[in-house]
Amino acid sequence: MRLVLLGPPGAGKGTQARMLEKRLNVPQVASGDLLRAAVRERTALGVEAKSYMDKGALVPDDLVFKLIDERLSRPDAAGGFILDGFPRTVAQAETLAEMLNARGGARLDKVVAIIVPDEEIVKRISGRRTCRNCGAMYHVIYDPPRNQDLCNNCNTELYQRDDDAEDTVRMRLEVYATSTRPLLEHYGRLGLLSEIDGIGSPEEIKERIFRALDRAGKPGKSQ
Ligand code: AP5
């Protein structure tokens, strides 16, 4: 299964990708996580990317392509993947199609867009907390950790992302509207897109995604 999850910042792409990867038995490939790892490791790519991420702007394509191409080349992605945060523009979608084609003529199976209104996005992003160690994600109201500010899995401190400040979130929403939303039309034209309502519990949304995969003839059960 080669699946792309689309949606505005904070729509729940990462939450869903982590839930889906267990059932679909393919890895989540999240461009934001790959970029944040490069920033943490202070690689040259990470240092350059950080200045764009801090503003809520898109990181230049050549940097993102390098990370995605390397990640898709790893053996665990040979049988499929769940892309989260990539592609983000029509130009990136075209490059992705070329990257897949170069890997033995592979193609995407499905694109699912999670639709969430802006006011809910602001609530979700402002309450998001992430584990510094294992990357587990929480929400202070919707999915709080058992111990305040500590991860349930590894007891490590939780943090708030630098780009989750209000001004930066506004910028990310603008970038989504101008650069990423046109992808819905692009994938709609290719017959790959399902749009699903992103309001509800994470479990309910996961089931909506599986129904969309079933309708596309891509069963959501683990193989
Ligand atoms: P990235 O990390 O991709 O951020 P994003 O797309 O803005 O998405 P988020 O990670 O903020 O949200 P999400 O949809 O995954 O929601 P989540 O599951 O966390 O990108 C960051 C930056 O990197 C970009 O701004 C850009 O600079 C750069 N970048 C990345 N990819 C790039 C690319 N391809 N090209 C160029 N630049 C790129 O959920 C959010 C919160 O809501 C959590 O607290 C969660 O617990 C909660 N939640 C989830 N689901 C629900 C629910 N159903 N109900 C209630 N709460 C929920």
mmCIF file of C-alpha atoms and ligand atoms in Angstrom:
data_model
loop_
_atom_site.group_PDB
_atom_site.id
_atom_site.type_symbol
_atom_site.label_atom_id
_atom_site.label_comp_id
_atom_site.label_asym_id
_atom_site.label_seq_id
_atom_site.Cartn_x
_atom_site.Cartn_y
_atom_site.Cartn_z
ATOM 1 C CA MET A 1 0.000 0.000 0.000
ATOM 2 C CA ARG A 2 1.404 3.375 -1.057
ATOM 3 C CA LEU A 3 -0.721 5.941 0.691
ATOM 4 C CA VAL A 4 -0.462 9.739 1.002
ATOM 5 C CA LEU A 5 -2.165 11.566 3.873
ATOM 6 C CA LEU A 6 -2.981 15.191 3.112
ATOM 7 C CA GLY A 7 -4.411 17.846 5.377
ATOM 8 C CA PRO A 8 -3.666 21.147 7.035
ATOM 9 C CA PRO A 9 -1.174 21.459 9.923
ATOM 10 C CA GLY A 10 -2.610 19.808 13.031
ATOM 11 C CA ALA A 11 -5.287 17.872 11.093
ATOM 12 C CA GLY A 12 -4.078 14.622 12.659
ATOM 13 C CA LYS A 13 -1.942 13.226 9.805
ATOM 14 C CA GLY A 14 0.805 12.062 12.165
ATOM 15 C CA THR A 15 -1.675 10.604 14.671
ATOM 16 C CA GLN A 16 -3.424 8.634 11.926
ATOM 17 C CA ALA A 17 -0.218 7.552 10.164
ATOM 18 C CA ARG A 18 1.032 5.976 13.403
ATOM 19 C CA MET A 19 -2.259 4.155 13.915
ATOM 20 C CA LEU A 20 -2.434 3.000 10.270
ATOM 21 C CA GLU A 21 1.115 1.704 10.000
ATOM 22 C CA LYS A 22 0.376 -1.135 12.419
ATOM 23 C CA ARG A 23 -2.655 -2.323 10.471
ATOM 24 C CA LEU A 24 -1.284 -1.749 6.968
ATOM 25 C CA ASN A 25 2.148 -3.086 7.916
ATOM 26 C CA VAL A 26 4.007 -0.278 6.096
ATOM 27 C CA PRO A 27 6.058 2.530 7.690
ATOM 28 C CA GLN A 28 5.042 6.140 8.235
ATOM 29 C CA VAL A 29 7.330 8.467 6.266
ATOM 30 C CA ALA A 30 6.864 11.950 7.711
ATOM 31 C CA SER A 31 8.800 14.775 6.046
ATOM 32 C CA GLY A 32 8.426 16.971 9.157
ATOM 33 C CA ASP A 33 9.901 14.243 11.411
ATOM 34 C CA LEU A 34 12.808 13.695 8.979
ATOM 35 C CA LEU A 35 13.495 17.445 8.932
ATOM 36 C CA ARG A 36 13.256 17.769 12.734
ATOM 37 C CA ALA A 37 15.724 14.863 13.110
ATOM 38 C CA ALA A 38 18.167 16.666 10.772
ATOM 39 C CA VAL A 39 17.736 19.867 12.829
ATOM 40 C CA ARG A 40 18.383 17.958 16.088
ATOM 41 C CA GLU A 41 21.487 16.320 14.630
ATOM 42 C CA ARG A 42 22.672 19.723 13.346
ATOM 43 C CA THR A 43 23.469 18.386 9.885
ATOM 44 C CA ALA A 44 24.125 21.010 7.171
ATOM 45 C CA LEU A 45 20.699 20.183 5.720
ATOM 46 C CA GLY A 46 19.085 20.582 9.163
ATOM 47 C CA VAL A 47 20.733 23.940 9.801
ATOM 48 C CA GLU A 48 19.489 25.256 6.454
ATOM 49 C CA ALA A 49 15.983 23.804 6.895
ATOM 50 C CA LYS A 50 15.526 25.242 10.388
ATOM 51 C CA SER A 51 15.342 28.866 9.242
ATOM 52 C CA TYR A 52 12.378 28.003 6.969
ATOM 53 C CA MET A 53 10.626 25.791 9.521
ATOM 54 C CA ASP A 54 10.874 28.438 12.252
ATOM 55 C CA LYS A 55 8.961 30.850 9.998
ATOM 56 C CA GLY A 56 6.357 28.260 9.003
ATOM 57 C CA ALA A 57 7.567 28.417 5.380
ATOM 58 C CA LEU A 58 8.205 25.461 3.082
ATOM 59 C CA VAL A 59 11.741 24.081 3.125
ATOM 60 C CA PRO A 60 13.336 24.213 -0.374
ATOM 61 C CA ASP A 61 12.494 21.221 -2.545
ATOM 62 C CA ASP A 62 16.086 19.995 -3.052
ATOM 63 C CA LEU A 63 16.527 19.474 0.713
ATOM 64 C CA VAL A 64 13.184 17.717 1.147
ATOM 65 C CA PHE A 65 13.678 15.488 -1.927
ATOM 66 C CA LYS A 66 17.045 14.353 -0.588
ATOM 67 C CA LEU A 67 15.516 13.217 2.709
ATOM 68 C CA ILE A 68 12.472 11.564 1.130
ATOM 69 C CA ASP A 69 14.461 9.787 -1.565
ATOM 70 C CA GLU A 70 16.863 8.390 1.031
ATOM 71 C CA ARG A 71 13.985 7.283 3.305
ATOM 72 C CA LEU A 72 12.037 5.599 0.493
ATOM 73 C CA SER A 73 15.197 3.712 -0.497
ATOM 74 C CA ARG A 74 15.309 1.858 2.835
ATOM 75 C CA PRO A 75 14.183 -1.777 2.696
ATOM 76 C CA ASP A 76 11.183 -1.294 5.026
ATOM 77 C CA ALA A 77 9.578 1.070 2.461
ATOM 78 C CA ALA A 78 9.995 -1.311 -0.486
ATOM 79 C CA GLY A 79 6.513 -2.799 0.004
ATOM 80 C CA GLY A 80 4.762 0.521 0.604
ATOM 81 C CA PHE A 81 4.531 3.496 2.954
ATOM 82 C CA ILE A 82 2.275 6.124 4.446
ATOM 83 C CA LEU A 83 3.518 9.552 3.396
ATOM 84 C CA ASP A 84 2.687 12.273 5.933
ATOM 85 C CA GLY A 85 3.559 15.888 5.049
ATOM 86 C CA PHE A 86 4.955 15.055 1.598
ATOM 87 C CA PRO A 87 4.107 15.990 -1.091
ATOM 88 C CA ARG A 88 3.036 19.515 -0.181
ATOM 89 C CA THR A 89 2.905 21.120 -3.627
ATOM 90 C CA VAL A 90 1.932 19.971 -7.109
ATOM 91 C CA ALA A 91 5.620 20.174 -8.095
ATOM 92 C CA GLN A 92 6.516 17.842 -5.200
ATOM 93 C CA ALA A 93 3.727 15.455 -6.267
ATOM 94 C CA GLU A 94 5.184 15.332 -9.767
ATOM 95 C CA THR A 95 8.662 14.601 -8.398
ATOM 96 C CA LEU A 96 7.221 11.890 -6.152
ATOM 97 C CA ALA A 97 5.607 10.238 -9.186
ATOM 98 C CA GLU A 98 9.008 10.297 -10.927
ATOM 99 C CA MET A 99 10.776 8.873 -7.835
ATOM 100 C CA LEU A 100 8.276 5.999 -7.676
ATOM 101 C CA ASN A 101 8.425 5.381 -11.396
ATOM 102 C CA ALA A 102 12.211 5.111 -11.122
ATOM 103 C CA ARG A 103 11.658 2.369 -8.510
ATOM 104 C CA GLY A 104 10.341 -0.229 -10.943
ATOM 105 C CA GLY A 105 7.309 1.739 -12.143
ATOM 106 C CA ALA A 106 5.602 1.934 -8.734
ATOM 107 C CA ARG A 107 2.535 4.176 -8.319
ATOM 108 C CA LEU A 108 0.500 5.613 -5.478
ATOM 109 C CA ASP A 109 -2.547 3.560 -4.483
ATOM 110 C CA LYS A 110 -4.518 6.241 -2.663
ATOM 111 C CA VAL A 111 -4.499 9.791 -1.315
ATOM 112 C CA VAL A 112 -6.654 10.591 1.725
ATOM 113 C CA ALA A 113 -7.236 14.215 2.743
ATOM 114 C CA ILE A 114 -8.267 14.834 6.364
ATOM 115 C CA ILE A 115 -10.500 17.911 6.443
ATOM 116 C CA VAL A 116 -10.494 19.969 9.669
ATOM 117 C CA PRO A 117 -11.666 23.590 10.067
ATOM 118 C CA ASP A 118 -9.131 26.248 11.111
ATOM 119 C CA GLU A 119 -10.604 26.906 14.588
ATOM 120 C CA GLU A 120 -10.229 23.202 15.523
ATOM 121 C CA ILE A 121 -6.688 23.197 14.131
ATOM 122 C CA VAL A 122 -5.654 26.015 16.425
ATOM 123 C CA LYS A 123 -7.037 24.059 19.435
ATOM 124 C CA ARG A 124 -5.244 20.896 18.384
ATOM 125 C CA ILE A 125 -1.886 22.535 17.717
ATOM 126 C CA SER A 126 -1.846 24.710 20.818
ATOM 127 C CA GLY A 127 -2.426 21.613 23.015
ATOM 128 C CA ARG A 128 0.009 19.282 21.250
ATOM 129 C CA ARG A 129 2.921 17.892 23.290
ATOM 130 C CA THR A 130 5.584 15.495 21.945
ATOM 131 C CA CYS A 131 8.062 13.191 23.666
ATOM 132 C CA ARG A 132 11.680 14.249 23.184
ATOM 133 C CA ASN A 133 12.817 10.642 23.228
ATOM 134 C CA CYS A 134 10.311 8.368 21.431
ATOM 135 C CA GLY A 135 8.245 10.968 19.532
ATOM 136 C CA ALA A 136 4.915 9.856 21.104
ATOM 137 C CA MET A 137 2.293 12.566 20.768
ATOM 138 C CA TYR A 138 -0.265 13.853 23.252
ATOM 139 C CA HIS A 139 -2.816 16.611 23.585
ATOM 140 C CA VAL A 140 -3.217 18.398 26.906
ATOM 141 C CA ILE A 141 -7.046 18.067 26.734
ATOM 142 C CA TYR A 142 -7.935 15.432 24.101
ATOM 143 C CA ASP A 143 -5.213 12.890 24.935
ATOM 144 C CA PRO A 144 -3.300 13.942 28.056
ATOM 145 C CA PRO A 145 -0.297 11.983 29.378
ATOM 146 C CA ARG A 146 -0.836 10.120 32.673
ATOM 147 C CA ASN A 147 1.813 12.248 34.411
ATOM 148 C CA GLN A 148 1.820 15.894 33.483
ATOM 149 C CA ASP A 149 4.634 16.685 30.971
ATOM 150 C CA LEU A 150 6.033 13.124 30.996
ATOM 151 C CA CYS A 151 5.688 10.479 28.281
ATOM 152 C CA ASN A 152 3.563 7.402 29.158
ATOM 153 C CA ASN A 153 5.981 5.114 27.256
ATOM 154 C CA CYS A 154 9.415 6.242 28.431
ATOM 155 C CA ASN A 155 8.826 8.847 31.177
ATOM 156 C CA THR A 156 10.769 11.450 29.169
ATOM 157 C CA GLU A 157 9.889 15.138 29.232
ATOM 158 C CA LEU A 158 7.307 16.328 26.693
ATOM 159 C CA TYR A 159 7.880 19.503 24.685
ATOM 160 C CA GLN A 160 5.958 21.932 22.496
ATOM 161 C CA ARG A 161 7.260 22.305 18.924
ATOM 162 C CA ASP A 162 9.007 25.623 18.092
ATOM 163 C CA ASP A 163 6.755 26.115 15.051
ATOM 164 C CA ASP A 164 3.565 25.727 17.117
ATOM 165 C CA ALA A 165 3.666 29.382 18.250
ATOM 166 C CA GLU A 166 0.471 31.191 17.190
ATOM 167 C CA ASP A 167 2.018 33.459 14.497
ATOM 168 C CA THR A 168 3.889 30.559 12.944
ATOM 169 C CA VAL A 169 0.748 28.408 12.908
ATOM 170 C CA ARG A 170 -1.094 31.210 11.075
ATOM 171 C CA MET A 171 1.700 31.293 8.492
ATOM 172 C CA ARG A 172 1.573 27.479 8.127
ATOM 173 C CA LEU A 173 -2.177 27.682 7.498
ATOM 174 C CA GLU A 174 -1.610 30.307 4.794
ATOM 175 C CA VAL A 175 1.063 28.178 3.156
ATOM 176 C CA TYR A 176 -1.335 25.221 3.257
ATOM 177 C CA ALA A 177 -4.108 27.228 1.584
ATOM 178 C CA THR A 178 -1.926 28.601 -1.214
ATOM 179 C CA SER A 179 0.560 25.789 -1.869
ATOM 180 C CA THR A 180 -0.889 22.502 -0.597
ATOM 181 C CA ARG A 181 -4.661 22.725 -1.089
ATOM 182 C CA PRO A 182 -4.252 22.689 -4.923
ATOM 183 C CA LEU A 183 -2.984 19.119 -4.473
ATOM 184 C CA LEU A 184 -6.553 18.031 -3.704
ATOM 185 C CA GLU A 185 -7.593 18.986 -7.222
ATOM 186 C CA HIS A 186 -4.433 17.419 -8.667
ATOM 187 C CA TYR A 187 -5.034 14.029 -7.017
ATOM 188 C CA GLY A 188 -8.802 14.323 -7.636
ATOM 189 C CA ARG A 189 -8.104 14.585 -11.359
ATOM 190 C CA LEU A 190 -5.921 11.465 -11.119
ATOM 191 C CA GLY A 191 -8.810 9.596 -9.435
ATOM 192 C CA LEU A 192 -6.763 8.898 -6.304
ATOM 193 C CA LEU A 193 -8.354 11.240 -3.748
ATOM 194 C CA SER A 194 -10.826 10.629 -0.908
ATOM 195 C CA GLU A 195 -11.693 13.507 1.419
ATOM 196 C CA ILE A 196 -12.755 12.528 4.915
ATOM 197 C CA ASP A 197 -14.179 14.511 7.822
ATOM 198 C CA GLY A 198 -11.404 14.971 10.412
ATOM 199 C CA ILE A 199 -13.730 15.829 13.296
ATOM 200 C CA GLY A 200 -14.277 12.990 15.755
ATOM 201 C CA SER A 201 -12.102 10.713 17.847
ATOM 202 C CA PRO A 202 -8.841 9.430 16.330
ATOM 203 C CA GLU A 203 -10.423 5.912 16.262
ATOM 204 C CA GLU A 204 -13.468 7.164 14.333
ATOM 205 C CA ILE A 205 -11.234 8.939 11.831
ATOM 206 C CA LYS A 206 -9.086 5.853 11.400
ATOM 207 C CA GLU A 207 -12.220 3.831 10.531
ATOM 208 C CA ARG A 208 -13.243 6.499 7.974
ATOM 209 C CA ILE A 209 -9.823 6.150 6.357
ATOM 210 C CA PHE A 210 -10.173 2.368 6.218
ATOM 211 C CA ARG A 211 -13.608 2.721 4.620
ATOM 212 C CA ALA A 212 -12.077 5.047 2.000
ATOM 213 C CA LEU A 213 -9.348 2.464 1.331
ATOM 214 C CA ASP A 214 -11.949 -0.305 1.050
ATOM 215 C CA ARG A 215 -13.988 1.748 -1.436
ATOM 216 C CA ALA A 216 -10.819 2.123 -3.509
ATOM 217 C CA GLY A 217 -10.361 -1.643 -3.479
ATOM 218 C CA LYS A 218 -7.412 -1.354 -1.099
ATOM 219 C CA PRO A 219 -8.503 -3.338 1.937
ATOM 220 C CA GLY A 220 -7.719 -1.699 5.261
ATOM 221 C CA LYS A 221 -7.115 -5.012 7.003
ATOM 222 C CA SER A 222 -3.584 -6.086 7.791
ATOM 223 C CA GLN A 223 -2.253 -8.473 5.162
HETATM 224 P P1 AP5 B 1 5.042 18.892 9.542
HETATM 225 O O1 AP5 B 1 5.738 18.294 10.691
HETATM 226 O O2 AP5 B 1 4.680 18.042 8.385
HETATM 227 O O3 AP5 B 1 3.801 19.689 10.109
HETATM 228 P P2 AP5 B 1 2.310 19.901 9.573
HETATM 229 O O4 AP5 B 1 1.971 19.398 8.215
HETATM 230 O O5 AP5 B 1 2.095 21.324 9.791
HETATM 231 O O6 AP5 B 1 1.487 18.932 10.419
HETATM 232 P P3 AP5 B 1 1.586 18.721 11.945
HETATM 233 O O7 AP5 B 1 2.703 17.755 12.265
HETATM 234 O O8 AP5 B 1 1.610 20.036 12.651
HETATM 235 O O9 AP5 B 1 0.164 18.101 12.253
HETATM 236 P P4 AP5 B 1 -0.518 16.702 11.955
HETATM 237 O O10 AP5 B 1 -1.516 16.848 10.865
HETATM 238 O O11 AP5 B 1 0.517 15.609 11.822
HETATM 239 O O12 AP5 B 1 -1.337 16.548 13.310
HETATM 240 P P5 AP5 B 1 -1.007 15.669 14.607
HETATM 241 O O13 AP5 B 1 -1.309 14.237 14.336
HETATM 242 O O14 AP5 B 1 0.338 16.039 15.126
HETATM 243 O O15 AP5 B 1 5.914 20.093 8.930
HETATM 244 C C1 AP5 B 1 6.573 21.034 9.747
HETATM 245 C C2 AP5 B 1 7.388 21.981 8.878
HETATM 246 O O16 AP5 B 1 8.398 21.249 8.155
HETATM 247 C C3 AP5 B 1 6.599 22.721 7.773
HETATM 248 O O17 AP5 B 1 5.981 23.893 8.249
HETATM 249 C C4 AP5 B 1 7.719 23.024 6.759
HETATM 250 O O18 AP5 B 1 8.520 24.095 7.182
HETATM 251 C C5 AP5 B 1 8.560 21.756 6.834
HETATM 252 N N1 AP5 B 1 8.136 20.727 5.865
HETATM 253 C C6 AP5 B 1 7.601 19.510 6.158
HETATM 254 N N2 AP5 B 1 7.329 18.832 5.037
HETATM 255 C C7 AP5 B 1 7.701 19.632 4.010
HETATM 256 C C8 AP5 B 1 7.639 19.480 2.598
HETATM 257 N N3 AP5 B 1 7.117 18.387 2.025
HETATM 258 N N4 AP5 B 1 8.108 20.501 1.832
HETATM 259 C C9 AP5 B 1 8.621 21.619 2.388
HETATM 260 N N5 AP5 B 1 8.690 21.829 3.727
HETATM 261 C C10 AP5 B 1 8.232 20.835 4.528
HETATM 262 O O19 AP5 B 1 -2.139 16.209 15.609
HETATM 263 C C11 AP5 B 1 -2.059 17.503 16.154
HETATM 264 C C12 AP5 B 1 -2.605 17.481 17.611
HETATM 265 O O20 AP5 B 1 -3.998 17.150 17.582
HETATM 266 C C13 AP5 B 1 -1.935 16.422 18.522
HETATM 267 O O21 AP5 B 1 -1.806 16.957 19.824
HETATM 268 C C14 AP5 B 1 -2.901 15.258 18.512
HETATM 269 O O22 AP5 B 1 -2.842 14.545 19.736
HETATM 270 C C15 AP5 B 1 -4.257 15.974 18.360
HETATM 271 N N6 AP5 B 1 -5.216 15.195 17.603
HETATM 272 C C16 AP5 B 1 -4.974 14.385 16.525
HETATM 273 N N7 AP5 B 1 -6.125 13.841 16.083
HETATM 274 C C17 AP5 B 1 -7.115 14.335 16.882
HETATM 275 C C18 AP5 B 1 -8.533 14.148 16.929
HETATM 276 N N8 AP5 B 1 -9.157 13.345 16.060
HETATM 277 N N9 AP5 B 1 -9.236 14.821 17.874
HETATM 278 C C19 AP5 B 1 -8.609 15.640 18.758
HETATM 279 N N10 AP5 B 1 -7.260 15.841 18.777
HETATM 280 C C20 AP5 B 1 -6.534 15.193 17.849
#
